[in-house]
PDB file of C-alpha atoms in Angstrom:
ATOM      1  CA  MET A   1     -16.904-135.517   4.321  1.00 77.00           C
ATOM      2  CA  THR A   2     -17.266-139.260   4.422  1.00 88.00           C
ATOM      3  CA  ARG A   3     -19.586-141.226   6.643  1.00 89.00           C
ATOM      4  CA  GLU A   4     -16.674-142.612   8.623  1.00 90.00           C
ATOM      5  CA  GLU A   5     -15.374-139.096   9.349  1.00 89.00           C
ATOM      6  CA  TRP A   6     -18.801-137.996  10.539  1.00 87.00           C
ATOM      7  CA  LEU A   7     -19.157-141.050  12.788  1.00 90.00           C
ATOM      8  CA  SER A   8     -15.752-140.338  14.331  1.00 92.00           C
ATOM      9  CA  PHE A   9     -16.890-136.879  15.517  1.00 91.00           C
ATOM     10  CA  THR A  10     -17.792-136.303  19.145  1.00 91.00           C
ATOM     11  CA  GLN A  11     -21.198-134.864  19.947  1.00 93.00           C
ATOM     12  CA  GLU A  12     -19.592-131.448  20.570  1.00 94.00           C
ATOM     13  CA  GLN A  13     -17.970-131.514  17.120  1.00 92.00           C
ATOM     14  CA  LYS A  14     -21.294-132.477  15.536  1.00 92.00           C
ATOM     15  CA  ASN A  15     -23.098-129.644  17.358  1.00 94.00           C
ATOM     16  CA  ALA A  16     -20.424-127.172  16.184  1.00 94.00           C
ATOM     17  CA  ARG A  17     -20.933-128.405  12.632  1.00 93.00           C
ATOM     18  CA  TYR A  18     -24.725-128.009  12.966  1.00 94.00           C
ATOM     19  CA  LYS A  19     -24.235-124.425  14.174  1.00 96.00           C
ATOM     20  CA  LEU A  20     -22.028-123.637  11.160  1.00 95.00           C
ATOM     21  CA  GLN A  21     -24.623-125.079   8.808  1.00 95.00           C
ATOM     22  CA  SER A  22     -27.409-123.146  10.515  1.00 96.00           C
ATOM     23  CA  LYS A  23     -25.429-119.894  10.319  1.00 97.00           C
ATOM     24  CA  TRP A  24     -24.691-120.446   6.627  1.00 96.00           C
ATOM     25  CA  GLN A  25     -28.395-121.173   5.945  1.00 97.00           C
ATOM     26  CA  GLU A  26     -29.504-117.979   7.712  1.00 96.00           C
ATOM     27  CA  GLU A  27     -26.964-115.877   5.769  1.00 96.00           C
ATOM     28  CA  HIS A  28     -27.991-117.536   2.502  1.00 96.00           C
ATOM     29  CA  ASP A  29     -31.699-116.902   3.150  1.00 93.00           C
ATOM     30  CA  ALA A  30     -30.948-113.251   3.978  1.00 91.00           C
ATOM     31  CA  ARG A  31     -28.999-112.836   0.706  1.00 92.00           C
ATOM     32  CA  VAL A  32     -31.845-114.406  -1.302  1.00 86.00           C
ATOM     33  CA  LEU A  33     -34.449-112.153   0.331  1.00 81.00           C
ATOM     34  CA  GLN A  34     -32.284-109.088  -0.296  1.00 84.00           C
ATOM     35  CA  ALA A  35     -31.895-110.056  -3.965  1.00 84.00           C
ATOM     36  CA  ILE A  36     -35.677-110.468  -4.281  1.00 78.00           C
ATOM     37  CA  TYR A  37     -36.258-107.118  -2.600  1.00 78.00           C
ATOM     38  CA  ASN A  38     -33.785-105.367  -4.938  1.00 83.00           C
ATOM     39  CA  ILE A  39     -35.457-106.481  -8.202  1.00 83.00           C
ATOM     40  CA  VAL A  40     -36.667-103.401 -10.068  1.00 87.00           C
ATOM     41  CA  PRO A  41     -39.445-104.102 -12.592  1.00 91.00           C
ATOM     42  CA  LYS A  42     -39.346-102.547 -16.061  1.00 92.00           C
ATOM     43  CA  VAL A  43     -41.906-102.488 -18.851  1.00 94.00           C
ATOM     44  CA  GLY A  44     -41.457-105.622 -20.955  1.00 93.00           C
ATOM     45  CA  LEU A  45     -39.904-107.671 -18.132  1.00 93.00           C
ATOM     46  CA  PRO A  46     -41.039-111.319 -18.241  1.00 94.00           C
ATOM     47  CA  CYS A  47     -42.791-112.616 -15.137  1.00 94.00           C
ATOM     48  CA  THR A  48     -44.859-115.492 -13.824  1.00 94.00           C
ATOM     49  CA  ILE A  49     -48.153-115.174 -11.954  1.00 95.00           C
ATOM     50  CA  CYS A  50     -48.466-117.952  -9.356  1.00 93.00           C
ATOM     51  CA  TYR A  51     -52.039-118.979  -8.672  1.00 90.00           C
ATOM     52  CA  TRP A  52     -51.983-121.746  -6.058  1.00 85.00           C
ATOM     53  CA  SER A  53     -51.118-124.745  -8.285  1.00 87.00           C
ATOM     54  CA  ASP A  54     -51.252-122.973 -11.666  1.00 91.00           C
ATOM     55  CA  LYS A  55     -48.707-120.597 -13.144  1.00 94.00           C
ATOM     56  CA  ARG A  56     -49.324-118.129 -15.976  1.00 93.00           C
ATOM     57  CA  ALA A  57     -46.694-116.498 -18.151  1.00 95.00           C
ATOM     58  CA  ALA A  58     -47.020-112.711 -18.157  1.00 95.00           C
ATOM     59  CA  THR A  59     -45.165-109.512 -18.978  1.00 95.00           C
ATOM     60  CA  VAL A  60     -44.950-106.224 -17.082  1.00 95.00           C
ATOM     61  CA  SER A  61     -47.094-103.829 -19.133  1.00 94.00           C
ATOM     62  CA  ARG A  62     -46.762-100.596 -17.150  1.00 93.00           C
ATOM     63  CA  ILE A  63     -45.270 -99.157 -13.990  1.00 95.00           C
ATOM     64  CA  ILE A  64     -47.917 -97.367 -11.924  1.00 95.00           C
ATOM     65  CA  SER A  65     -45.589 -96.431  -9.051  1.00 92.00           C
ATOM     66  CA  ASP A  66     -42.439 -97.807  -7.462  1.00 88.00           C
ATOM     67  CA  ARG A  67     -44.607-100.205  -5.423  1.00 91.00           C
ATOM     68  CA  LYS A  68     -47.380-100.967  -7.940  1.00 95.00           C
ATOM     69  CA  ILE A  69     -47.202-102.506 -11.423  1.00 95.00           C
ATOM     70  CA  ALA A  70     -49.616-103.811 -14.041  1.00 96.00           C
ATOM     71  CA  VAL A  71     -49.009-107.077 -15.893  1.00 96.00           C
ATOM     72  CA  ARG A  72     -50.704-108.710 -18.860  1.00 95.00           C
ATOM     73  CA  HIS A  73     -50.870-112.438 -19.645  1.00 95.00           C
ATOM     74  CA  ASN A  74     -48.913-113.755 -22.596  1.00 95.00           C
ATOM     75  CA  LYS A  75     -50.871-115.745 -25.135  1.00 94.00           C
ATOM     76  CA  THR A  76     -49.896-119.410 -25.185  1.00 92.00           C
ATOM     77  CA  ASN A  77     -50.173-122.354 -27.504  1.00 91.00           C
ATOM     78  CA  CYS A  78     -50.891-125.689 -25.780  1.00 90.00           C
ATOM     79  CA  LEU A  79     -48.591-128.423 -27.081  1.00 90.00           C
ATOM     80  CA  ASP A  80     -49.462-131.135 -24.547  1.00 87.00           C
ATOM     81  CA  TRP A  81     -52.157-130.574 -21.878  1.00 85.00           C
ATOM     82  CA  TYR A  82     -51.253-133.541 -19.639  1.00 84.00           C
ATOM     83  CA  GLY A  83     -47.516-133.113 -20.214  1.00 83.00           C
ATOM     84  CA  SER A  84     -47.820-129.414 -19.305  1.00 84.00           C
ATOM     85  CA  ARG A  85     -45.980-128.238 -22.402  1.00 89.00           C
ATOM     86  CA  TYR A  86     -46.873-124.797 -23.650  1.00 91.00           C
ATOM     87  CA  GLU A  87     -45.381-122.446 -26.184  1.00 92.00           C
ATOM     88  CA  ILE A  88     -45.308-118.946 -24.706  1.00 92.00           C
ATOM     89  CA  LEU A  89     -46.032-116.374 -27.407  1.00 93.00           C
ATOM     90  CA  SER A  90     -44.916-112.743 -27.357  1.00 91.00           C
ATOM     91  CA  GLU A  91     -48.454-111.389 -27.926  1.00 92.00           C
ATOM     92  CA  LEU A  92     -50.207-110.112 -24.816  1.00 92.00           C
ATOM     93  CA  GLU A  93     -53.840-110.431 -23.791  1.00 91.00           C
ATOM     94  CA  GLU A  94     -55.897-107.283 -23.177  1.00 90.00           C
ATOM     95  CA  GLU A  95     -56.761-107.684 -19.495  1.00 90.00           C
ATOM     96  CA  GLU A  96     -54.323-106.242 -16.926  1.00 93.00           C
ATOM     97  CA  GLU A  97     -53.769-107.365 -13.366  1.00 94.00           C
ATOM     98  CA  ILE A  98     -52.331-105.077 -10.699  1.00 95.00           C
ATOM     99  CA  PHE A  99     -49.658-106.222  -8.235  1.00 95.00           C
ATOM    100  CA  THR A 100     -48.252-104.380  -5.243  1.00 94.00           C
ATOM    101  CA  LYS A 101     -44.890-104.760  -3.562  1.00 91.00           C
ATOM    102  CA  ARG A 102     -45.229-105.767   0.073  1.00 88.00           C
ATOM    103  CA  ARG A 103     -42.952-104.928   2.989  1.00 85.00           C
ATOM    104  CA  ASN A 104     -41.180-108.263   2.647  1.00 81.00           C
ATOM    105  CA  GLY A 105     -40.173-107.329  -0.927  1.00 82.00           C
ATOM    106  CA  ARG A 106     -42.509-109.784  -2.634  1.00 86.00           C
ATOM    107  CA  TRP A 107     -45.201-108.912  -5.173  1.00 91.00           C
ATOM    108  CA  CYS A 108     -48.809-109.858  -4.422  1.00 93.00           C
ATOM    109  CA  MET A 109     -52.038-109.180  -6.326  1.00 93.00           C
ATOM    110  CA  GLU A 110     -53.705-105.973  -5.230  1.00 92.00           C
ATOM    111  CA  GLY A 111     -56.449-106.518  -2.672  1.00 88.00           C
ATOM    112  CA  GLN A 112     -55.248-109.934  -1.539  1.00 86.00           C
ATOM    113  CA  ALA A 113     -53.470-111.000   1.625  1.00 83.00           C
ATOM    114  CA  PHE A 114     -49.917-112.207   1.132  1.00 81.00           C
ATOM    115  CA  LYS A 115     -50.653-115.532   2.781  1.00 84.00           C
ATOM    116  CA  ASP A 116     -52.579-117.720   0.329  1.00 83.00           C
ATOM    117  CA  GLY A 117     -52.680-114.869  -2.200  1.00 88.00           C
ATOM    118  CA  VAL A 118     -51.666-114.691  -5.863  1.00 91.00           C
ATOM    119  CA  HIS A 119     -47.952-113.905  -6.178  1.00 92.00           C
ATOM    120  CA  LEU A 120     -45.794-112.519  -8.967  1.00 92.00           C
ATOM    121  CA  MET A 121     -42.306-113.799  -9.772  1.00 91.00           C
ATOM    122  CA  LEU A 122     -40.185-111.447 -11.846  1.00 90.00           C
ATOM    123  CA  HIS A 123     -37.468-112.258 -14.414  1.00 87.00           C
ATOM    124  CA  TYR A 124     -38.761-115.583 -15.719  1.00 88.00           C
ATOM    125  CA  GLN A 125     -41.811-116.987 -17.476  1.00 92.00           C
ATOM    126  CA  ARG A 126     -43.461-120.304 -16.811  1.00 92.00           C
ATOM    127  CA  HIS A 127     -46.871-121.494 -17.886  1.00 92.00           C
ATOM    128  CA  TYR A 128     -48.424-124.473 -16.094  1.00 91.00           C
ATOM    129  CA  ILE A 129     -52.073-125.412 -15.786  1.00 88.00           C
ATOM    130  CA  ASP A 130     -52.630-128.228 -13.307  1.00 86.00           C
ATOM    131  CA  PRO A 131     -54.572-130.916 -15.253  1.00 82.00           C
ATOM    132  CA  SER A 132     -55.826-132.593 -12.062  1.00 79.00           C
ATOM    133  CA  PHE A 133     -58.402-129.831 -11.407  1.00 70.00           C
TER     134      PHE A 133
END
């Protein structure tokens, strides 16, 4: 839609358009949340642990129950500290961290509240250490 077309709309037409956009956004958000909720972790699945501003590459190491998993950090090789470039290696560190699946379908570190807690993102790996801290 061009700017001229939008400016030619009446206020009722604009409000109808806003309602359509709002409805689409709500349906989209519901589909995204359902997709997140339906992710089933498996041993060896890559994941990312999100600590406030830092992110650590990890791998699911064992399934404790359908709502609890253990992950281990991947070893990394720093290529550029300030450029945040890391090579993620396939070797895993020894220490495990436990995450639980919450009612909203998201994974959070065991013993922490979901709000302001450490989260787990499944199916991709990213390693980022914020150099400003």
